[in-house]
Amino acid sequence: MADAPARPQEGTGPSKVTLYRNGSVYTAADPFATAMLVDGDTIAWVGSEQAATSIADSSMDIIDLRGALVAPGFVDSHVHLTETGIALDSLQLAGVRSARELLDAVAASGGDGAVLGHGWDESLWDDPTLPDAGELERAAAGRPVYLSRVDVHSALVSPSLVASAGLAELDGYAPGGHVRRQAHSAARQATRRLPAGALQGYQRRALDEAAANGYVALAEMGAPKISSVADLRLAAGWNDAAGSRPAPEVLPYWGQLTPTAADAEALLAGLGVRVRGFAGDLNIDGSIGSRTASLRSPYTDAPAETGTTYLSVAEAAAHLAACSVLGIQGGFHVIGDAGLDAALQALEEAAAEVGEQRVRAAGHRFEHVEMADADAIARLAKYSVTVSAQPAFDAAWGGQGRLYEQRLGPRSRGMNPFASFYSAGVPICFGSDTPVTPLRPWSSVRACLEHHDVDQRISARAAFLGHTRAGWRAARYENPMAGQLVPGAPATFAVWEVDELMVQVADNRVQSWSTDPRARTPLLPALDTGNDPRCLQTVRNGLELFSADALRA
């Protein structure tokens, strides 16, 4: 829109007025906008540089973008704040390529107390043999050791932790020290019994990392097997933390089974925090990397295993029915094809009990959904279930010879069917599942463009919307204007230093860019330059969450 806005009146509304100019603004209001006016917590205007010149005055904070891009801030639709903070401050094991290197990292860790580490992935090692528990104990000089696999569905633990946490009697315990299922959950929780101040410190670490990477909101996926209710309350408390530095908004979920509507109501009342739903990491199954995702047929590299199903169809159906009656979101963590079969059968049974319309209206969400065939996709669309997916999973593990193919063989070619979800009308939003994959939103957008299956690639615009506006919608956010930069919308955005702007599509057989104004297509950063865009500023509701020195230099 080319016309200048009316000047804010003195003494009315928020006092801070900021004019961003001489850049590019990603907005449906004007695909070639170069300037944006922020009045307090609201976008007041977007338009041309010529109009910006006419309204600029000394009362405004004027930021010269010098060609930078202003775009809606990212929403991560699946995170674990405390786990992310701990992972960021513990041993970084993603680069380890052998059992020997892993043991050397433990031996060099130093400090007192438990040795915590994250990110090892034996599928990348030449020899995938894991160190045993005794070797871990010796490397740590007797200190307890907990080293989570990259998917955080299994871990390596030392005998001292086995003893102190009582792991030997639990399902999933292995004498060699690689624990899964119940034993893994108990091992993790034993190392997370921390005072509130320590938990807050780890959460702040994660929130700062998110803000520095352009995230304005994070869907926190709490669950009894992962963290405590107290941890969830601390996470939700950042939204109203008076006197502290502003942070990305936390959208809290709690993954606990609710067999009846009365149970769900009682849980809502007892949590002490307003949750968005009883969804997220309420596990129907586990992960492919740890071979706990529930499969119709055995793992290619472990013919005796088909994974784990944690909930029965009856339990899942009762949960969805209870949530549907109350009109709140329910949902599950589900990855394997047999796990998805169970979730979809639960949808059918819930609909038979409380009515299809109630099930659809509740806006349920399933996390991950990595193995979905055409029939499953059609059933997800029928019940308006949102899929919360992680594109970086495909970037890390998809393709020839990589983890998915190792575990699943030919079945791996149908993993993470993003384009099929879109074409069938399945609502989809994207996240990182941090600490499983890093808080790097543009890398996640690129993963959608470069999906290992060319038929499942989507455009940069579709991927960007899935990482921004769709995240707000998936959480059933109250403000329908969230996730866009138009007059009247919340002043919630990020500023990016970019190499080049263009229109990118997923099919290289067609033109991938256009400067024709008639196309009316806002431009996004080129993601094939070798450099991710650099975050210069992150703002939520007019409050600065992060600012690089270069922004105002």
XYZ file of C-alpha atoms in Angstrom:
553
model
C 0.000 0.000 0.000
C 1.591 3.270 -1.122
C -0.296 5.811 0.955
C 1.305 7.120 4.128
C -0.438 6.308 7.403
C -2.014 8.795 9.727
C 0.539 9.952 12.263
C 0.111 8.469 15.763
C -1.494 11.045 18.041
C 0.486 12.226 21.015
C -0.652 10.815 24.329
C -2.671 7.937 22.844
C -1.605 4.307 22.940
C 1.955 3.011 23.300
C 4.526 5.767 23.001
C 7.258 3.987 21.050
C 7.026 4.383 17.275
C 9.633 2.709 15.083
C 10.039 3.108 11.348
C 11.877 0.375 9.473
C 12.906 1.508 6.001
C 15.176 0.835 3.042
C 14.706 -2.928 3.098
C 12.121 -5.513 2.129
C 8.973 -6.424 4.062
C 7.357 -9.839 3.634
C 3.686 -8.883 3.635
C 0.502 -9.726 1.800
C -0.417 -6.041 1.941
C 2.248 -5.095 -0.614
C 4.685 -7.688 -2.007
C 7.175 -4.946 -2.852
C 6.973 -3.023 0.428
C 10.275 -1.599 1.624
C 9.179 0.022 4.891
C 7.096 -0.742 7.973
C 5.850 1.415 10.837
C 5.455 -0.104 14.297
C 3.358 1.739 16.873
C 3.901 0.139 20.254
C 2.814 -3.489 19.947
C 1.057 -3.161 16.583
C 1.953 -2.916 12.909
C 0.631 0.500 11.892
C 1.561 0.573 8.206
C 3.602 -1.064 5.449
C 4.462 0.573 2.172
C 7.012 2.210 -0.099
C 10.253 4.037 0.567
C 8.777 7.206 -0.916
C 5.924 7.132 1.587
C 8.331 6.348 4.412
C 10.284 9.506 3.571
C 7.129 11.585 3.878
C 6.277 10.349 7.388
C 9.705 10.032 9.005
C 10.376 12.532 11.771
C 12.653 12.970 14.766
C 10.124 11.540 17.220
C 10.499 8.092 15.686
C 13.138 5.440 16.187
C 14.228 5.024 12.565
C 16.046 1.838 11.586
C 17.792 1.772 8.219
C 17.507 -1.836 7.120
C 20.180 -1.454 4.427
C 18.497 -4.107 2.321
C 17.551 -6.457 5.168
C 14.314 -8.450 5.191
C 11.541 -7.963 7.747
C 9.355 -11.074 7.985
C 6.902 -12.698 10.400
C 8.756 -14.399 13.238
C 9.125 -18.155 13.302
C 6.965 -20.425 15.447
C 8.524 -23.718 16.489
C 5.664 -26.177 16.834
C 7.495 -28.769 18.936
C 10.157 -27.970 21.545
C 11.444 -29.066 24.954
C 12.837 -26.003 26.700
C 14.598 -27.521 29.688
C 15.973 -30.404 27.626
C 17.276 -27.920 25.055
C 18.993 -25.791 27.661
C 20.626 -28.852 29.229
C 21.739 -30.129 25.820
C 23.244 -26.754 24.919
C 25.261 -26.730 28.140
C 26.302 -30.415 28.157
C 28.637 -32.580 26.075
C 28.010 -32.033 22.371
C 28.181 -35.500 20.824
C 26.792 -34.913 17.329
C 30.298 -34.912 15.872
C 31.373 -38.145 17.571
C 32.068 -40.926 15.054
C 33.050 -43.915 17.191
C 32.715 -45.468 20.623
C 36.311 -44.432 21.320
C 35.618 -40.795 20.515
C 32.536 -40.863 22.722
C 34.512 -42.277 25.661
C 37.250 -39.695 25.122
C 34.622 -36.917 25.280
C 33.312 -38.296 28.585
C 36.822 -38.566 30.017
C 37.589 -34.961 29.059
C 34.325 -33.552 30.439
C 35.643 -32.439 33.831
C 33.494 -30.974 36.587
C 31.509 -32.638 39.361
C 28.217 -34.472 39.442
C 26.619 -36.397 36.606
C 28.163 -36.347 33.129
C 25.411 -35.241 30.738
C 25.696 -35.346 26.960
C 23.485 -35.338 23.909
C 23.448 -36.038 20.211
C 25.359 -39.259 19.449
C 24.109 -41.159 16.398
C 25.685 -44.553 15.782
C 24.099 -44.753 12.322
C 26.852 -42.345 11.208
C 29.699 -44.425 12.636
C 31.807 -46.820 10.544
C 31.443 -49.313 13.396
C 28.081 -48.820 15.160
C 29.140 -50.819 18.230
C 28.338 -48.815 21.363
C 30.570 -48.611 24.437
C 29.390 -50.697 27.356
C 28.378 -49.427 30.777
C 31.674 -50.350 32.426
C 33.653 -48.372 29.873
C 31.442 -45.348 30.525
C 31.966 -45.683 34.279
C 35.730 -45.823 33.909
C 35.823 -42.899 31.475
C 33.787 -40.804 33.924
C 35.915 -41.853 36.919
C 32.846 -43.225 38.701
C 30.524 -40.275 38.094
C 26.986 -41.078 36.888
C 26.669 -40.822 33.107
C 23.597 -40.057 30.970
C 24.194 -39.555 27.235
C 21.021 -39.183 25.170
C 20.885 -40.465 21.625
C 20.099 -37.744 19.062
C 16.378 -38.692 19.044
C 16.202 -38.678 22.884
C 14.340 -42.001 22.883
C 17.288 -43.948 24.269
C 20.522 -43.242 26.108
C 23.798 -44.663 27.302
C 24.017 -44.851 31.094
C 26.661 -45.895 33.593
C 26.269 -48.542 36.340
C 26.200 -45.863 39.063
C 23.151 -44.247 37.426
C 21.548 -47.664 36.919
C 21.879 -48.303 40.629
C 20.795 -44.886 41.910
C 17.776 -44.681 39.585
C 16.725 -48.328 39.950
C 16.874 -48.967 36.211
C 17.728 -52.682 36.301
C 14.141 -53.700 37.089
C 12.492 -51.559 34.410
C 11.336 -52.367 30.881
C 13.952 -51.343 28.349
C 16.971 -51.874 30.592
C 19.980 -53.504 28.913
C 23.044 -54.622 30.902
C 25.273 -53.074 28.251
C 24.068 -49.613 29.276
C 21.882 -48.693 26.261
C 18.449 -48.077 27.817
C 15.115 -47.512 26.093
C 11.414 -47.205 26.951
C 10.616 -47.067 30.697
C 14.245 -47.428 31.769
C 15.233 -44.489 29.588
C 12.471 -42.264 30.960
C 13.558 -43.067 34.519
C 17.221 -42.386 33.718
C 16.418 -39.017 32.204
C 14.173 -37.974 35.065
C 16.827 -38.964 37.601
C 19.217 -36.418 36.092
C 16.521 -33.698 35.892
C 15.643 -33.450 39.589
C 16.907 -29.921 39.854
C 15.911 -26.833 41.869
C 13.595 -24.341 40.215
C 16.406 -21.850 39.695
C 18.442 -24.368 37.712
C 15.437 -25.327 35.576
C 14.735 -21.659 34.878
C 18.344 -21.146 33.906
C 18.191 -23.935 31.359
C 14.884 -22.626 29.987
C 16.307 -19.114 29.685
C 19.265 -20.565 27.779
C 16.878 -22.213 25.309
C 14.698 -19.120 24.956
C 17.729 -16.943 24.230
C 18.902 -19.404 21.584
C 15.447 -19.320 19.994
C 15.223 -15.522 20.005
C 18.686 -15.210 18.436
C 17.420 -17.364 15.576
C 14.227 -15.451 14.829
C 11.691 -17.457 16.832
C 8.839 -15.533 18.425
C 6.882 -18.499 19.827
C 7.585 -22.066 20.906
C 5.148 -24.920 21.542
C 6.445 -26.534 24.723
C 5.683 -30.267 24.776
C 5.620 -31.248 28.426
C 4.640 -34.714 29.587
C 4.938 -36.698 32.824
C 7.560 -39.032 31.345
C 9.693 -36.053 30.269
C 9.315 -33.391 32.924
C 7.315 -32.351 35.945
C 4.266 -30.137 36.205
C 6.518 -27.682 38.045
C 8.760 -27.555 34.954
C 5.711 -26.853 32.776
C 4.602 -24.048 35.091
C 8.045 -22.473 34.904
C 7.948 -22.652 31.102
C 4.516 -21.041 30.902
C 5.597 -18.434 33.448
C 7.928 -16.753 30.955
C 4.850 -15.269 29.265
C 4.112 -13.169 32.341
C 7.576 -12.813 33.845
C 7.400 -9.181 34.934
C 10.775 -7.532 35.241
C 12.669 -10.126 33.228
C 13.951 -9.806 29.689
C 11.193 -10.453 27.124
C 11.222 -13.923 25.601
C 9.479 -15.797 22.809
C 5.932 -16.728 23.727
C 5.560 -20.219 25.181
C 2.562 -22.223 23.941
C 2.280 -24.988 26.565
C 0.996 -28.527 25.959
C 0.758 -31.376 28.429
C 0.913 -34.969 27.170
C -1.118 -36.836 29.758
C -3.855 -39.374 29.132
C -7.411 -38.304 30.045
C -9.747 -41.332 30.017
C -12.915 -39.245 30.492
C -14.061 -35.661 30.115
C -14.266 -35.442 33.910
C -10.627 -36.523 34.144
C -9.669 -33.901 31.581
C -11.533 -31.177 33.474
C -9.882 -32.178 36.743
C -6.448 -32.158 35.112
C -7.071 -28.734 33.599
C -8.001 -27.393 37.005
C -5.066 -29.026 38.777
C -2.188 -28.116 36.487
C -2.068 -24.513 37.601
C -1.290 -23.365 34.073
C -3.447 -22.865 30.993
C -2.398 -25.458 28.465
C -3.285 -25.437 24.773
C -4.240 -29.083 24.882
C -3.494 -32.577 26.116
C -1.325 -33.376 23.150
C 2.296 -33.299 22.068
C 4.459 -36.041 23.528
C 1.716 -38.333 24.716
C 3.431 -41.275 23.086
C 1.674 -43.878 21.023
C 5.117 -45.083 19.951
C 8.799 -44.097 19.989
C 11.439 -43.291 17.369
C 12.931 -44.932 14.304
C 16.514 -44.289 15.423
C 16.001 -46.158 18.710
C 13.804 -48.772 16.966
C 10.835 -47.970 19.196
C 8.558 -46.529 16.499
C 5.742 -49.038 16.024
C 5.891 -50.714 12.591
C 3.571 -52.986 10.623
C 6.539 -55.183 9.694
C 9.981 -55.617 11.304
C 12.904 -53.239 11.101
C 15.149 -54.011 8.150
C 18.264 -54.008 10.334
C 16.601 -55.780 13.293
C 14.218 -58.475 11.955
C 13.088 -59.478 15.446
C 11.825 -55.977 16.318
C 8.676 -54.073 15.299
C 8.963 -51.274 17.856
C 6.801 -50.367 20.831
C 3.175 -49.314 21.212
C 2.673 -47.430 24.465
C -1.084 -46.816 24.235
C -3.890 -49.124 23.186
C -6.472 -48.037 20.627
C -9.090 -47.987 23.391
C -6.958 -45.681 25.577
C -6.209 -43.339 22.680
C -9.866 -43.259 21.597
C -11.074 -42.430 25.099
C -8.533 -39.618 25.305
C -9.606 -38.090 21.986
C -13.283 -38.429 22.901
C -12.751 -36.711 26.264
C -10.837 -33.836 24.676
C -13.413 -33.519 21.897
C -16.281 -33.226 24.386
C -14.460 -30.337 26.093
C -13.457 -28.760 22.786
C -9.731 -28.871 23.520
C -6.889 -30.285 21.477
C -5.833 -33.849 22.036
C -3.150 -35.711 20.225
C -0.143 -37.962 20.271
C 3.466 -38.479 19.366
C 3.234 -40.987 16.521
C 5.936 -41.957 14.015
C 5.617 -45.550 12.763
C 2.965 -46.823 10.351
C 1.476 -49.217 12.916
C 1.470 -46.412 15.461
C -0.433 -44.223 13.015
C -2.870 -47.084 12.342
C -3.650 -47.105 16.068
C -4.077 -43.320 16.194
C -6.397 -43.297 13.197
C -8.478 -46.160 14.575
C -8.734 -44.177 17.800
C -10.057 -41.199 15.808
C -12.713 -43.411 14.240
C -13.798 -44.799 17.595
C -13.865 -41.365 19.211
C -16.002 -40.046 16.349
C -18.393 -42.971 16.741
C -18.742 -42.115 20.440
C -19.035 -38.319 20.447
C -19.696 -37.444 16.801
C -17.449 -36.634 13.872
C -18.181 -32.908 14.076
C -16.963 -32.679 17.665
C -13.764 -34.496 16.767
C -13.123 -32.185 13.825
C -13.959 -29.035 15.782
C -11.463 -29.838 18.543
C -8.553 -29.371 16.130
C -6.517 -32.358 17.311
C -2.844 -32.595 16.378
C -0.447 -35.480 15.795
C 3.286 -34.960 16.196
C 5.812 -36.236 13.604
C 3.630 -38.639 11.508
C 6.614 -39.767 9.459
C 5.083 -42.871 7.843
C 1.709 -42.033 6.273
C 0.305 -43.700 3.176
C -2.471 -42.302 0.966
C -5.262 -43.880 3.031
C -3.835 -42.516 6.287
C -3.479 -39.045 4.779
C -7.097 -39.092 3.616
C -8.280 -40.047 7.109
C -6.197 -37.292 8.703
C -7.823 -34.809 6.336
C -11.286 -36.180 7.100
C -10.909 -35.376 10.777
C -9.017 -32.074 10.294
C -6.034 -33.350 12.256
C -3.010 -31.048 12.146
C 0.322 -32.728 11.474
C 3.201 -31.133 13.380
C 6.267 -32.268 11.428
C 10.041 -31.763 11.581
C 11.647 -31.153 8.162
C 15.155 -31.358 9.620
C 14.511 -35.051 10.332
C 14.472 -35.700 6.601
C 17.552 -33.536 6.064
C 19.429 -35.497 8.742
C 18.247 -39.037 8.059
C 16.550 -39.237 4.653
C 18.201 -40.400 1.454
C 20.312 -43.262 0.225
C 22.339 -45.113 2.847
C 21.197 -42.957 5.744
C 19.321 -43.804 8.929
C 15.825 -44.184 7.468
C 17.068 -46.559 4.770
C 19.189 -48.488 7.274
C 16.219 -49.021 9.573
C 13.397 -49.349 7.014
C 14.820 -50.294 3.633
C 12.482 -49.449 0.705
C 9.833 -48.124 3.119
C 12.063 -45.108 3.764
C 11.228 -43.610 0.370
C 7.734 -42.658 1.566
C 8.832 -40.868 4.726
C 7.628 -37.379 5.701
C 5.173 -36.843 2.817
C 4.873 -33.051 3.052
C 3.570 -32.442 -0.473
C 0.976 -35.207 -0.085
C -0.257 -33.674 3.164
C -0.659 -30.305 1.479
C -2.399 -31.658 -1.614
C -4.878 -33.623 0.533
C -5.726 -30.581 2.670
C -4.113 -31.842 5.873
C -3.171 -28.827 8.035
C 0.582 -28.917 8.622
C 2.958 -26.929 10.800
C 6.667 -27.320 11.348
C 9.096 -27.447 14.256
C 12.484 -28.727 15.334
C 11.779 -31.091 18.259
C 14.782 -29.380 19.828
C 17.120 -30.679 21.190
C 16.711 -33.400 18.546
C 17.481 -30.912 15.771
C 18.807 -27.347 16.217
C 16.789 -24.137 16.338
C 17.703 -23.160 12.770
C 14.476 -22.187 10.979
C 15.888 -21.388 7.539
C 17.672 -24.737 7.451
C 14.298 -26.304 8.185
C 12.677 -24.344 5.344
C 15.489 -25.506 3.047
C 14.846 -29.112 4.101
C 11.322 -28.793 2.678
C 12.735 -27.553 -0.638
C 15.353 -30.306 -0.750
C 13.349 -33.281 0.547
C 15.069 -36.550 -0.356
C 11.923 -37.556 -2.290
C 11.470 -35.012 -5.090
C 7.725 -35.723 -5.173
C 7.384 -34.549 -1.560
C 9.170 -31.214 -1.930
C 7.184 -28.031 -1.336
C 7.840 -24.396 -2.213
C 9.732 -22.015 0.042
C 6.534 -19.994 0.500
C 4.562 -23.052 1.667
C 7.413 -24.069 3.953
C 7.751 -20.545 5.361
C 4.026 -20.336 6.102
C 4.227 -23.749 7.761
C 6.974 -22.407 10.013
C 5.181 -19.133 10.833
C 1.451 -18.483 10.488
C 0.538 -22.181 10.533
C 2.224 -22.564 13.914
C -0.112 -20.004 15.459
C -3.122 -21.635 13.819
C -2.107 -25.111 14.947
C -2.057 -23.848 18.536
C -5.503 -22.280 18.013
C -4.064 -18.910 18.910
C -6.566 -16.253 19.908
C -5.440 -13.505 17.512
C -6.252 -14.529 13.914
C -3.808 -11.907 12.595
C -0.808 -13.511 14.257
C 1.899 -14.533 11.835
C 1.451 -11.799 9.236
C 2.720 -8.250 8.783
C -0.297 -6.141 7.886
C -1.775 -3.053 9.544
C -3.456 -4.010 12.794
C -1.454 -7.221 13.256
C 0.802 -7.784 16.277
C 4.285 -6.286 15.920
C 5.855 -9.742 16.017
C 8.615 -10.286 13.486
C 12.296 -10.848 12.766
C 14.804 -8.880 10.698
C 17.226 -10.832 8.509
C 20.443 -10.028 6.707
C 20.142 -11.887 3.382
C 22.303 -12.507 0.324
C 19.450 -12.416 -2.185
C 15.647 -12.425 -2.336
C 13.661 -14.540 -4.758
C 10.609 -16.763 -5.287
C 11.580 -20.421 -4.912
C 9.617 -23.479 -5.904
C 10.304 -27.122 -5.218
C 10.307 -28.238 -8.872
C 13.414 -27.296 -10.842
C 11.568 -27.857 -14.118
C 9.781 -24.530 -13.715
C 11.008 -20.990 -13.266
C 12.142 -20.460 -9.685
C 12.071 -16.683 -9.472
C 10.103 -13.745 -10.725
C 10.322 -9.983 -10.437
C 7.066 -9.349 -12.297
C 4.900 -7.143 -10.027
C 1.807 -8.805 -11.481
C 2.778 -12.019 -9.715
C 2.065 -10.305 -6.357
C 4.356 -12.826 -4.627
C 6.410 -11.618 -1.639
C 10.090 -12.505 -1.852
C 11.979 -14.796 0.505
C 15.711 -15.328 1.018
C 17.521 -17.438 -1.558
C 18.467 -20.630 0.260
C 20.956 -21.982 -2.273
C 23.695 -19.408 -1.651
C 25.558 -21.452 0.950
C 24.616 -19.045 3.748
C 21.567 -19.026 5.971
C 20.053 -15.576 6.576
C 21.496 -13.943 9.686
C 19.086 -12.757 12.364
C 19.543 -9.074 13.175
C 16.526 -8.559 15.430
C 13.601 -10.484 16.899
C 10.517 -8.642 18.194
C 7.357 -9.949 19.892
C 4.418 -7.620 20.466
C 6.714 -4.641 20.028
C 9.266 -5.866 22.579
C 12.780 -6.606 21.403
C 13.848 -10.159 22.229
C 17.167 -10.080 20.421
C 19.240 -7.511 18.587
C 22.557 -7.878 16.781
C 25.034 -5.025 16.977
C 24.914 -4.699 13.191
C 21.250 -3.650 13.202
C 21.922 -0.095 14.339
C 25.601 0.148 13.437
